[in-house]
Amino acid sequence: MGIECQLMGLLKLEIYKDSFKPE
């Protein structure tokens, strides 16, 4: 259950970066 948590964290990070994009 550690890998799944890491994947979810990476996904959330990607969404965060997208939200901060000036578009």
PDB file of C-alpha atoms in Angstrom:
ATOM      1  CA  MET A   1       0.000   0.000   0.000  1.00  0.00           C
ATOM      2  CA  GLY A   2       3.048   2.236  -0.081  1.00  0.00           C
ATOM      3  CA  ILE A   3       3.399   2.413  -3.866  1.00  0.00           C
ATOM      4  CA  GLU A   4      -0.280   3.344  -4.274  1.00  0.00           C
ATOM      5  CA  CYS A   5       0.130   6.191  -1.777  1.00  0.00           C
ATOM      6  CA  GLN A   6       3.188   7.456  -3.653  1.00  0.00           C
ATOM      7  CA  LEU A   7       1.322   7.327  -6.988  1.00  0.00           C
ATOM      8  CA  MET A   8      -1.609   9.258  -5.542  1.00  0.00           C
ATOM      9  CA  GLY A   9       0.805  11.841  -4.153  1.00  0.00           C
ATOM     10  CA  LEU A  10       2.480  12.255  -7.550  1.00  0.00           C
ATOM     11  CA  LEU A  11      -0.905  12.625  -9.240  1.00  0.00           C
ATOM     12  CA  LYS A  12      -1.946  15.323  -6.760  1.00  0.00           C
ATOM     13  CA  LEU A  13       1.375  17.092  -7.334  1.00  0.00           C
ATOM     14  CA  GLU A  14       0.800  17.083 -11.102  1.00  0.00           C
ATOM     15  CA  ILE A  15      -2.696  18.540 -10.624  1.00  0.00           C
ATOM     16  CA  TYR A  16      -1.234  21.175  -8.292  1.00  0.00           C
ATOM     17  CA  LYS A  17       1.328  22.217 -10.915  1.00  0.00           C
ATOM     18  CA  ASP A  18      -1.415  22.387 -13.558  1.00  0.00           C
ATOM     19  CA  SER A  19      -3.536  24.591 -11.292  1.00  0.00           C
ATOM     20  CA  PHE A  20      -0.636  26.993 -10.782  1.00  0.00           C
ATOM     21  CA  LYS A  21      -0.020  27.244 -14.539  1.00  0.00           C
ATOM     22  CA  PRO A  22      -0.910  30.735 -15.861  1.00  0.00           C
ATOM     23  CA  GLU A  23      -3.314  29.527 -18.505  1.00  0.00           C
TER      24      GLU A  23
END
